[in-house]
mmCIF file of C-alpha atoms in Angstrom:
data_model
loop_
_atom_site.group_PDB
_atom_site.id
_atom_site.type_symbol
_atom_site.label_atom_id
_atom_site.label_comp_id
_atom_site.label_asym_id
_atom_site.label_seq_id
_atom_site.Cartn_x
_atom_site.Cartn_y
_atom_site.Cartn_z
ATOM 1 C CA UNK A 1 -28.701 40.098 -18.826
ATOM 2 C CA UNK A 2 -32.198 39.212 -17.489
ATOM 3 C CA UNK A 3 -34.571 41.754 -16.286
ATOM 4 C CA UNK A 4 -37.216 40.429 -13.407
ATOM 5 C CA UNK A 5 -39.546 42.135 -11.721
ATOM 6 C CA UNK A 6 -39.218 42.646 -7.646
ATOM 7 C CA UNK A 7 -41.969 42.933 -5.760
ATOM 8 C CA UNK A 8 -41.715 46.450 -5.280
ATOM 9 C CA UNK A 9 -42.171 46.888 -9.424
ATOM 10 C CA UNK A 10 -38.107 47.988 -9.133
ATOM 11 C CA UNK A 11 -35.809 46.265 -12.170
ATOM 12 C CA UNK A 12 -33.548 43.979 -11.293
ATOM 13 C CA UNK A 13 -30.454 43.033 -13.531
ATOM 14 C CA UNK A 14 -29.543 39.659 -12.965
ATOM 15 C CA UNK A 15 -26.803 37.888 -14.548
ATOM 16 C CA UNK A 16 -27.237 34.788 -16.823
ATOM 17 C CA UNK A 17 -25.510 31.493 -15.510
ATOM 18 C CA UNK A 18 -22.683 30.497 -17.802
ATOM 19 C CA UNK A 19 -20.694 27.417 -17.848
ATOM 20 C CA UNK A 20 -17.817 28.534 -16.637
ATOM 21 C CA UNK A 21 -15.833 28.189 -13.291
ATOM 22 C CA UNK A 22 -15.556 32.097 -12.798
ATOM 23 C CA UNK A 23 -17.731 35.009 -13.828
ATOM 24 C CA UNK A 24 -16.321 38.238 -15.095
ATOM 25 C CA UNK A 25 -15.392 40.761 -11.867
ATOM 26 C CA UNK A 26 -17.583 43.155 -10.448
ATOM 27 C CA UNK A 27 -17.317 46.747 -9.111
ATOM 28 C CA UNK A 28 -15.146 45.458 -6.177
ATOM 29 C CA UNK A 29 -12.314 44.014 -8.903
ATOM 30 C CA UNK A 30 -13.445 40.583 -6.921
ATOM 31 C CA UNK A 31 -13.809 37.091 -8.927
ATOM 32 C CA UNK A 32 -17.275 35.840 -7.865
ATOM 33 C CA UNK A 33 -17.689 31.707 -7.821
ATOM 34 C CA UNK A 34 -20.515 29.923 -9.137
ATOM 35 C CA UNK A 35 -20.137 26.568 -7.312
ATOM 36 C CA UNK A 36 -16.928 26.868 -5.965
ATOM 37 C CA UNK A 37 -13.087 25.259 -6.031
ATOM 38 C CA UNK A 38 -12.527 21.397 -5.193
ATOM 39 C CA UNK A 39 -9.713 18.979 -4.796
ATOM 40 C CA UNK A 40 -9.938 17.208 -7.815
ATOM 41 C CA UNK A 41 -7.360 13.840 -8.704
ATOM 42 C CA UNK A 42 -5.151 13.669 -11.508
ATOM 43 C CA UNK A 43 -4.942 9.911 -13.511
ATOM 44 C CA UNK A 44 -2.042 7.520 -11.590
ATOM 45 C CA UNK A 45 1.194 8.416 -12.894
ATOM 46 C CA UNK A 46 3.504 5.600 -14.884
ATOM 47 C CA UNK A 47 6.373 4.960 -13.647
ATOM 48 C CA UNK A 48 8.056 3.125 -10.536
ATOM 49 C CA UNK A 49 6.424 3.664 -6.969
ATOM 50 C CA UNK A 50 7.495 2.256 -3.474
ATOM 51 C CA UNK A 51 5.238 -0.730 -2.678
ATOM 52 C CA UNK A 52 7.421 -1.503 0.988
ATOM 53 C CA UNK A 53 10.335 -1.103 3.160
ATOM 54 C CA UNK A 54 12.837 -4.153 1.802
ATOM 55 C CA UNK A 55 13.543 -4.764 5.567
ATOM 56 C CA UNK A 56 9.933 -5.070 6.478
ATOM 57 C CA UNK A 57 8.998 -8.158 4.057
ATOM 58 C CA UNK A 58 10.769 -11.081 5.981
ATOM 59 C CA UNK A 59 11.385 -14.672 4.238
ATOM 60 C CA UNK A 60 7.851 -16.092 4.145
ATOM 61 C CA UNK A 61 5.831 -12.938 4.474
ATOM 62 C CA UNK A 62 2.561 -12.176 2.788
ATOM 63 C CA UNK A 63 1.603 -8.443 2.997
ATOM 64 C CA UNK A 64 -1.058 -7.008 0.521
ATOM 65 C CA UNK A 65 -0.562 -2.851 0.272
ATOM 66 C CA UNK A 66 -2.955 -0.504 -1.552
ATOM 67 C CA UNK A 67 -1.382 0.876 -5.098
ATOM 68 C CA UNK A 68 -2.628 2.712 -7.526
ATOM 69 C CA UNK A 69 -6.301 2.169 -6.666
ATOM 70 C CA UNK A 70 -5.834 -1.563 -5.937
ATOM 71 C CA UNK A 71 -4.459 -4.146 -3.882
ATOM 72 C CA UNK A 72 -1.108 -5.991 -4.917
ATOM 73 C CA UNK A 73 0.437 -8.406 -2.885
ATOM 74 C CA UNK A 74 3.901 -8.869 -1.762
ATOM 75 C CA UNK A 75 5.862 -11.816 -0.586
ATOM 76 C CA UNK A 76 9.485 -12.677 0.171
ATOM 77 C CA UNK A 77 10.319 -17.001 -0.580
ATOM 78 C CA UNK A 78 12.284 -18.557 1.792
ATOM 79 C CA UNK A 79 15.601 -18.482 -0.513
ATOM 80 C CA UNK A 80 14.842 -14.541 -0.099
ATOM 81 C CA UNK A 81 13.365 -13.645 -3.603
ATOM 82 C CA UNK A 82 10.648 -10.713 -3.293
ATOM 83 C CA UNK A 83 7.816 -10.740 -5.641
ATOM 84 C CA UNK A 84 4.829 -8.615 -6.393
ATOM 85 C CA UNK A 85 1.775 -9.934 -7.816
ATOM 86 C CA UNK A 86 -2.008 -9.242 -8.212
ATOM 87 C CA UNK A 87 -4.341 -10.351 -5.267
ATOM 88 C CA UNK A 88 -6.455 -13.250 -7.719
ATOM 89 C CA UNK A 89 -5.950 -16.569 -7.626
ATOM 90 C CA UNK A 90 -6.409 -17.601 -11.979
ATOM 91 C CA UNK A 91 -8.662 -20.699 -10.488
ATOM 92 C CA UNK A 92 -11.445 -19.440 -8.370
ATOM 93 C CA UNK A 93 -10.261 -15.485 -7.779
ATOM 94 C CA UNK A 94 -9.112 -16.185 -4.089
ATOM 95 C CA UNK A 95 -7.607 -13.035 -2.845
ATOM 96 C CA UNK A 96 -4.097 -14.508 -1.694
ATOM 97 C CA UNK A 97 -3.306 -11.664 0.598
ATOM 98 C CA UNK A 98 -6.154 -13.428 3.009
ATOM 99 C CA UNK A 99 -5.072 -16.664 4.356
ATOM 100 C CA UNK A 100 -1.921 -17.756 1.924
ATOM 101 C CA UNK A 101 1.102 -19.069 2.830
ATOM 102 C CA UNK A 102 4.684 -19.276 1.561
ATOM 103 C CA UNK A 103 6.355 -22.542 1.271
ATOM 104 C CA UNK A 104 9.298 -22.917 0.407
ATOM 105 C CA UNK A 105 9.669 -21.335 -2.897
ATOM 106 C CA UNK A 106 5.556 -20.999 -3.727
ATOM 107 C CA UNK A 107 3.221 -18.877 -2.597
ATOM 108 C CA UNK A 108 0.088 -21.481 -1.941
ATOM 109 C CA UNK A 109 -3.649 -20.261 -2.548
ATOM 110 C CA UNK A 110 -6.049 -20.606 0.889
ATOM 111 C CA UNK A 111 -8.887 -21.737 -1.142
ATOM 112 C CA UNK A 112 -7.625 -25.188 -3.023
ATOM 113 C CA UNK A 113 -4.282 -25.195 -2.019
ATOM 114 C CA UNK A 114 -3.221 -24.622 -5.497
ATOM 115 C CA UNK A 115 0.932 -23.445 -5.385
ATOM 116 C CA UNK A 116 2.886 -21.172 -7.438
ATOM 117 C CA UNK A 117 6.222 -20.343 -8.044
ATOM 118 C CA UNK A 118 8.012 -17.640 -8.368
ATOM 119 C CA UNK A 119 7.647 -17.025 -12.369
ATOM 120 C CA UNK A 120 3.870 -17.088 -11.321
ATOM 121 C CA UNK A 121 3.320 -20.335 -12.957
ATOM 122 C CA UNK A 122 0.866 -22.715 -11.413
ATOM 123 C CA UNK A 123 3.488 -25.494 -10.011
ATOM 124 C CA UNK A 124 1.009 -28.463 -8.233
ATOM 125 C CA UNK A 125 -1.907 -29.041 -7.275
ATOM 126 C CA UNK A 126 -3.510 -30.728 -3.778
ATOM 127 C CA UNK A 127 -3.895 -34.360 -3.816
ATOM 128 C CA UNK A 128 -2.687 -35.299 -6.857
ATOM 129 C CA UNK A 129 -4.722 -33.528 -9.108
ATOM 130 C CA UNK A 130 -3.724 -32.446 -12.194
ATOM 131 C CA UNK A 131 -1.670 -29.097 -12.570
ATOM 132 C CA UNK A 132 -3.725 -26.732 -14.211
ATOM 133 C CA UNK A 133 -1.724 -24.551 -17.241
ATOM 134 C CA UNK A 134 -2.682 -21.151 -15.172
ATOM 135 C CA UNK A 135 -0.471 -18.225 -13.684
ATOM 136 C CA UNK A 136 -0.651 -15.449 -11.307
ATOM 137 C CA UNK A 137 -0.744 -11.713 -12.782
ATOM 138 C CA UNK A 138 2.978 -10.967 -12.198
ATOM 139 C CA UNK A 139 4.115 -7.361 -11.214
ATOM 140 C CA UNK A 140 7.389 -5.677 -12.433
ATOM 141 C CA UNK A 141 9.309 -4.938 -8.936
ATOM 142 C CA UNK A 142 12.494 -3.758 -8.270
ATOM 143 C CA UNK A 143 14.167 -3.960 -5.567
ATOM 144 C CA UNK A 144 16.959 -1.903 -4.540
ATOM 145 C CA UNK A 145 18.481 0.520 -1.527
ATOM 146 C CA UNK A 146 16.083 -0.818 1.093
ATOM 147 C CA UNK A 147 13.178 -0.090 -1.247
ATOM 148 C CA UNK A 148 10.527 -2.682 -3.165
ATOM 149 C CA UNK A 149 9.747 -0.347 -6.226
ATOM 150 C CA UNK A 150 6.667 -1.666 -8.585
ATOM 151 C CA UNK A 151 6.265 -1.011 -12.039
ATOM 152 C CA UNK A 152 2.766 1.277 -12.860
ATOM 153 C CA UNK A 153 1.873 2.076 -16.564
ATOM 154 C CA UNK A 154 -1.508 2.731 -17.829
ATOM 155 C CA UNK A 155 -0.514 0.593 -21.332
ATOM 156 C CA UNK A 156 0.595 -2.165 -19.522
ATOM 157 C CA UNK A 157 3.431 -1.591 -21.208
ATOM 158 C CA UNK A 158 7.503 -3.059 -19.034
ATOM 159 C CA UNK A 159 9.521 -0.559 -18.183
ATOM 160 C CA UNK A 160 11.809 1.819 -20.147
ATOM 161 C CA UNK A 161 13.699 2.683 -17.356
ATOM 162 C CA UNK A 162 15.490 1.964 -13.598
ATOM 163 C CA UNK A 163 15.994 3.510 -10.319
ATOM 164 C CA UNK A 164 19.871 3.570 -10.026
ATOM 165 C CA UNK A 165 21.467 2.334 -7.446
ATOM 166 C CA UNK A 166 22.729 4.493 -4.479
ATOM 167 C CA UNK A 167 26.583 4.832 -3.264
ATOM 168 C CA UNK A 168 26.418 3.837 0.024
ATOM 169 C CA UNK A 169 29.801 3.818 1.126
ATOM 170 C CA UNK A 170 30.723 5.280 4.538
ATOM 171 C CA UNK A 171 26.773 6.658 4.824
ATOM 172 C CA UNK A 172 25.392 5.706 8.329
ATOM 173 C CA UNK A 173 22.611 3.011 8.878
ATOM 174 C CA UNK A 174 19.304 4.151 8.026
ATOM 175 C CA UNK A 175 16.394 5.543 9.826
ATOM 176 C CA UNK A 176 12.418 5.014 8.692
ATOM 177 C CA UNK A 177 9.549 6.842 7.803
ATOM 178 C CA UNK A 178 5.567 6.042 6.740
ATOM 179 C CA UNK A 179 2.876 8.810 6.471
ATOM 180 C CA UNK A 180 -0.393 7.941 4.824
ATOM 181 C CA UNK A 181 -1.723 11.694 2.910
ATOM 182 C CA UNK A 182 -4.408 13.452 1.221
ATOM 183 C CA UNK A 183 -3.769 14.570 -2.095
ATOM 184 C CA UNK A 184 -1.634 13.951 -4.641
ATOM 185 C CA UNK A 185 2.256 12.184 -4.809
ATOM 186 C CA UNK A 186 3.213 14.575 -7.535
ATOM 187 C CA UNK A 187 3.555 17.658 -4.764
ATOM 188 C CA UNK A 188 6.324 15.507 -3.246
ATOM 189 C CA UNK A 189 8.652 16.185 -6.429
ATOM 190 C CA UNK A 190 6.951 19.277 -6.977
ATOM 191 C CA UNK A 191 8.429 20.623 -4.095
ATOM 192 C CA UNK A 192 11.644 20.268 -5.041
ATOM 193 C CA UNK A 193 11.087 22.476 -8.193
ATOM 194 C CA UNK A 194 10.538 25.210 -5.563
ATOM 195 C CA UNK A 195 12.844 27.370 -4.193
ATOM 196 C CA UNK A 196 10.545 30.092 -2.864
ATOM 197 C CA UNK A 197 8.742 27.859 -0.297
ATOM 198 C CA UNK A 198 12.199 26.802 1.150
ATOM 199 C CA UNK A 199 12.624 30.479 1.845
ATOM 200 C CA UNK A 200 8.792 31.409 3.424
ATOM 201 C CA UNK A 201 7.840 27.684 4.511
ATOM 202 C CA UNK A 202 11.412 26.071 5.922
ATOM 203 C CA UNK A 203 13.514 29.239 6.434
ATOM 204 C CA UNK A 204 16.312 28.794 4.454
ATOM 205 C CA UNK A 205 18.593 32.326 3.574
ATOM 206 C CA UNK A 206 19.813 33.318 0.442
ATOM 207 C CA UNK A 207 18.234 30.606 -1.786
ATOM 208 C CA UNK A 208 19.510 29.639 -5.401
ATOM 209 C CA UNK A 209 18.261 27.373 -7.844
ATOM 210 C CA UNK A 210 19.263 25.797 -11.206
ATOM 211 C CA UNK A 211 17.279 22.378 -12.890
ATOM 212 C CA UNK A 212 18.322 20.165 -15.490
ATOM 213 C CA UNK A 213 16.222 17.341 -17.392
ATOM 214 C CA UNK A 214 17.166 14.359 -18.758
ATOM 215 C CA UNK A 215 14.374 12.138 -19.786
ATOM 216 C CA UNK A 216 12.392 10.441 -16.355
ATOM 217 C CA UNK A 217 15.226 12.438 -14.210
ATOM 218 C CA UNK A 218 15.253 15.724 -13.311
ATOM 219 C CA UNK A 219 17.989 17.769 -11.039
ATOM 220 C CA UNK A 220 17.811 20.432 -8.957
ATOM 221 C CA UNK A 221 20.906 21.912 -7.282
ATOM 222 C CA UNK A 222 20.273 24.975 -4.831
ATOM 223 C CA UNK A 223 22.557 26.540 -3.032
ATOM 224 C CA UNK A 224 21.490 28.452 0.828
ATOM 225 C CA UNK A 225 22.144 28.707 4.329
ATOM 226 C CA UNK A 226 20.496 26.851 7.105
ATOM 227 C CA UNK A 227 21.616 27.638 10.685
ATOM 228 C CA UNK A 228 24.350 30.205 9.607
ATOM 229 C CA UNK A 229 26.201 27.146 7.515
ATOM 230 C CA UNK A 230 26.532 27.024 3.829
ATOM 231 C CA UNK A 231 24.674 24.242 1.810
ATOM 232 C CA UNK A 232 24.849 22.475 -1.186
ATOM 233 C CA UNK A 233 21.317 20.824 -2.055
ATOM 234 C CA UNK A 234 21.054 18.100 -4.963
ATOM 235 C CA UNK A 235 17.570 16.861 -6.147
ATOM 236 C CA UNK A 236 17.271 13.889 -8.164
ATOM 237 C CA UNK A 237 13.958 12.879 -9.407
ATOM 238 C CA UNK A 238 13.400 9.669 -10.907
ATOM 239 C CA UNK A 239 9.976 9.766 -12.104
ATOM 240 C CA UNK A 240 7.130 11.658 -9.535
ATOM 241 C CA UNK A 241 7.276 8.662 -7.156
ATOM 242 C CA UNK A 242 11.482 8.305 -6.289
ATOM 243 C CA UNK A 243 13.263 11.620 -5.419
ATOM 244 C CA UNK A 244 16.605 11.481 -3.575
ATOM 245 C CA UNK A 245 17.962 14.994 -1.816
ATOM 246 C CA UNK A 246 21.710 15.266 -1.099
ATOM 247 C CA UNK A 247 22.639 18.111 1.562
ATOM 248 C CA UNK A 248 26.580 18.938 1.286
ATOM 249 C CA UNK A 249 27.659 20.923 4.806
ATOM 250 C CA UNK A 250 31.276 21.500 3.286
ATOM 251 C CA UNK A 251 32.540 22.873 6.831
ATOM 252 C CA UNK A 252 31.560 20.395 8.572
ATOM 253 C CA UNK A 253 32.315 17.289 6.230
ATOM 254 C CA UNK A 254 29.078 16.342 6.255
ATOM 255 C CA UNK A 255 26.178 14.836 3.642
ATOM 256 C CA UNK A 256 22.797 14.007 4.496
ATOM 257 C CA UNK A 257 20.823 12.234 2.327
ATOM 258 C CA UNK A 258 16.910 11.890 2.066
ATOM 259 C CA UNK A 259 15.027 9.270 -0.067
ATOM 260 C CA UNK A 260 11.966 10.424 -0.556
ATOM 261 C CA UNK A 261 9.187 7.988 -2.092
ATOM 262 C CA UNK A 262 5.530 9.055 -2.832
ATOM 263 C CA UNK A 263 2.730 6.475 -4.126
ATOM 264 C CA UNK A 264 -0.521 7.217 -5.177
ATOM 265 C CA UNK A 265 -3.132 4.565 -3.175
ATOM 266 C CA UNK A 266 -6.402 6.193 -4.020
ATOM 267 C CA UNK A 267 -7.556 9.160 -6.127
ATOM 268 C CA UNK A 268 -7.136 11.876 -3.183
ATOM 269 C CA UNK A 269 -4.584 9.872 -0.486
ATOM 270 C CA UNK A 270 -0.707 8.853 -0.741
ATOM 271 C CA UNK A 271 1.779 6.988 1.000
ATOM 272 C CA UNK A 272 4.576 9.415 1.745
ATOM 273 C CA UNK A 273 7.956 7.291 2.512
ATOM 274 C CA UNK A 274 11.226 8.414 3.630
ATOM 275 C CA UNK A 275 14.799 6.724 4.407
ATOM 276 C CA UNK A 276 17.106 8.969 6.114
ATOM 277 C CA UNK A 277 21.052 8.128 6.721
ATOM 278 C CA UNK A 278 24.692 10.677 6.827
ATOM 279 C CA UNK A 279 28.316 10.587 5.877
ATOM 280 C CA UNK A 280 30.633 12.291 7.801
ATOM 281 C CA UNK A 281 34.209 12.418 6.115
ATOM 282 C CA UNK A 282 36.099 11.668 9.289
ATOM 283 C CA UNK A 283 33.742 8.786 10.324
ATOM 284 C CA UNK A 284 33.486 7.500 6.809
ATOM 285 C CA UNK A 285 37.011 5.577 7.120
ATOM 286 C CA UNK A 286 36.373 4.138 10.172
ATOM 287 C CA UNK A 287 35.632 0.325 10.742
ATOM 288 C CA UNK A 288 32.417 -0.539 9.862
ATOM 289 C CA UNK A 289 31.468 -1.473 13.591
ATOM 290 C CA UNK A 290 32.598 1.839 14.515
ATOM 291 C CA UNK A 291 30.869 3.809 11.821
ATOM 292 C CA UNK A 292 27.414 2.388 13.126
ATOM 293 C CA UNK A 293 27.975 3.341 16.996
ATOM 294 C CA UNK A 294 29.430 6.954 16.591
ATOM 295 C CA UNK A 295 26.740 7.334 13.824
ATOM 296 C CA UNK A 296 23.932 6.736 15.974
ATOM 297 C CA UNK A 297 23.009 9.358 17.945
ATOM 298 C CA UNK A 298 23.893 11.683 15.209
ATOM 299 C CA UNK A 299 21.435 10.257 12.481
ATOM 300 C CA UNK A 300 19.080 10.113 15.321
ATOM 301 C CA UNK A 301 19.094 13.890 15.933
ATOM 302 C CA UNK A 302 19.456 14.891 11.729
ATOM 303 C CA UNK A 303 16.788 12.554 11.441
ATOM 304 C CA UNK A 304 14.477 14.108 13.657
ATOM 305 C CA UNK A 305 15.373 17.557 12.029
ATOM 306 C CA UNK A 306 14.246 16.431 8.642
ATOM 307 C CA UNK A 307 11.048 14.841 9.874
ATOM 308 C CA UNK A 308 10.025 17.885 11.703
ATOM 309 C CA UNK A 309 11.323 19.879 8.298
ATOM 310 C CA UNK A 310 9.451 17.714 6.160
ATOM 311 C CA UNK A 311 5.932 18.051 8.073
ATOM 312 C CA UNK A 312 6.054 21.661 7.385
ATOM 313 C CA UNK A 313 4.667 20.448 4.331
ATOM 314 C CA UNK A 314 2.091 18.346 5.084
ATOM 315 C CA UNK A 315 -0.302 20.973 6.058
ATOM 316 C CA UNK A 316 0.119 22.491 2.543
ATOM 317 C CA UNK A 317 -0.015 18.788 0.737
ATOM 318 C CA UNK A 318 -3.074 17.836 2.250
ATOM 319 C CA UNK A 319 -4.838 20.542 1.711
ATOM 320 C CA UNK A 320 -4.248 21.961 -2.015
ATOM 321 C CA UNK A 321 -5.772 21.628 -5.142
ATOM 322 C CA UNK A 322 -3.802 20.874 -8.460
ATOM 323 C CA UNK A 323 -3.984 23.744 -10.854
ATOM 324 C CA UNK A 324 -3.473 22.572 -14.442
ATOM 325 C CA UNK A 325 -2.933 26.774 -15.089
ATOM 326 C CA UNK A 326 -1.108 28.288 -12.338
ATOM 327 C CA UNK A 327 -0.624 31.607 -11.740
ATOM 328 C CA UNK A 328 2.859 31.735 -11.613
ATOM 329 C CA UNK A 329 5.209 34.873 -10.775
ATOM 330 C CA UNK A 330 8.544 35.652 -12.026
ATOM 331 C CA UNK A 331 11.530 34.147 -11.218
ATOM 332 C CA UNK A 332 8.997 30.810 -11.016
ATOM 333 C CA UNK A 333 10.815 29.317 -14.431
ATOM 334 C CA UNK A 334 11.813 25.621 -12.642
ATOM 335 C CA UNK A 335 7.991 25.303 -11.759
ATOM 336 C CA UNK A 336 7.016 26.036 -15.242
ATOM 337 C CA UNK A 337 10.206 23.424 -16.680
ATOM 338 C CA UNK A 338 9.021 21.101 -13.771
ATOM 339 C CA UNK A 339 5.075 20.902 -14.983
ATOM 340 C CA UNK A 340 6.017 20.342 -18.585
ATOM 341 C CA UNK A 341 8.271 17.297 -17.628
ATOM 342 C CA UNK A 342 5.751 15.847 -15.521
ATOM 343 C CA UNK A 343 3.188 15.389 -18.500
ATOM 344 C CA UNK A 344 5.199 12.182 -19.927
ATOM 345 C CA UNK A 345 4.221 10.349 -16.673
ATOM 346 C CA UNK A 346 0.403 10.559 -17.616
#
């Protein structure tokens, strides 16, 4: 304590400042602040993160996105092949997602006119001039189920690991969605770890949850109702950026499946990325012309259902802080498995 003197000669017992977050709690069993609570970032996660929508990067496209704190470019050749580089030209640091072109199977630099292939390799020079032994910064991408995953590691270190492929057979055609966010990518997967905000948040009855881990995966399987019907929920993370959500209607022979991407673009904002489609069993063995017409309005409508589901969320995601010790409740055991997996991505 410190004792000063008022001006009416009274003691006053003021308390030192301590460098802590909170003081100790006063006669009203209240936690007092000394300079308050803050978003704060986390480091960007390893792992594989959507860069762009497969079907969006045409045969001779140039697009550069924001990831991970810095520009990358994308671009599709004209045989089809998508690849994701760094923005610098090796010559003169020309940033090729201003001004360059795709020809044929190079990407060519606005600046000297210097070409690359596809391996990155420096492949001719304008007028002659000698080829210079110099290469682009290749990316590891992936590209699979509509989506152009990069590679992120903070080793710069390849990748240990894959984003399987999807069955696909006798789901409907798929419907899109961007969001640019505050906060963090990791509350995307984080959600799925729990069950209580599906009750209070969405409105889901008589929630049940079990998780498994395996490595970069994790799986949650919960079991409700949603609209009086019976549901069978499967959560696969792959990693904090790739999570894919598999809703089993059993009465009505239907699945609807979410992919659900998040990628960290800055410290405090995200690009949150979704790819909707359904399987009905007695659609499924129908012609693949007719699958896509009777499928239509009906992925229309579930897709405007999850969107609307899904926004709940936002509100909550862009406004909440990341605490490294939360103060969980009971029955809040796949949070605590869920946090302790997440660590091998930083």
């Amino acid at each position: 304590m410190v004792i000063v003197m008022c001006e009416n000669n009274h003691e006053q017992r003021v308390r030192k400042s301590i460098p802590v977050k909170y003081l100790s709690e006063n006669e009203n069993n209240q936690f007092n602040s000394v300079n308050g609570i803050n978003m704060a970032p986390l480091p960007y996660p390893n792992g594989w993160f959507a860069a762009y929508f497969s079907h969006k990067l045409k045969k001779g496209k140039i697009i550069r996105v924001p990831y991970c704190g810095q520009d990358i470019v994308l671009y599709r050749t004209m045989s089809g092949v998508a690849c994701a580089i760094d923005p610098y030209c090796p010559h003169l640091g020309a940033h090729l997602g201003y001004g360059a072109s795709v020809v044929g199977e190079e990407i060519v630099c606005p600046f000297h006119g210097l070409s690359f292939g596809s391996d990155g390799y420096c492949s001719r020079a304008p007028e002659g001039a000698a080829v210079p032994k110099i290469a682009l910064t290749k990316r590891y991408l992936h590209e699979i189920d509509g989506v152009l995953f990069v590679w992120s590691n903070d080793k710069n270190t390849p990748p240990d690991w894959m984003p399987p492929a999807l069955n696909t057979a006798g789901f409907s055609q798929n419907r899109y969605e961007t969001y640019q966010l505050r906060g963090l990518c990791q509350d995307m997967t984080e959600n799925s770890a729990d069950p209580a905000h599906f009750s209070y948040l969405h409105g889901l009855k008589e929630v049940s949850t079990s998780c498994e881990q395996d490595g970069y995966k994790i799986t949650y399987s919960m079991k409700a109702k949603v609209f009086g019907q019976p549901v069978h929920m499967v959560m696969k993370c792959y990693g904090l950026g790739y999570a894919v959500g598999e809703a089993s209607f059993s009465r009505l022979g239907l699945t609807a499946r979410t992919q659900a991407l998040g990628t960290q673009t800055e410290p405090l904002s995200w690009t949150f990325r979704m790819i909707d489609s359904i399987r009905i069993n007695r659609i499924a063995g129908l012609p693949r012309y007719m699958q896509k017409i009777v499928y239509a309005p009906l992925i229309f409508f579930i897709h405007r259902w999850f969107v609307e589901t899904v926004k709940e969320d936002f509100i909550v995601w862009q406004n909440r802080k990341y605490l490294h010790k939360p103060g969980l409740i009971p029955g809040e055991n796949n949070m605590a498995v869920y946090r302790r997996w997440v660590k091998q991505f930083y």
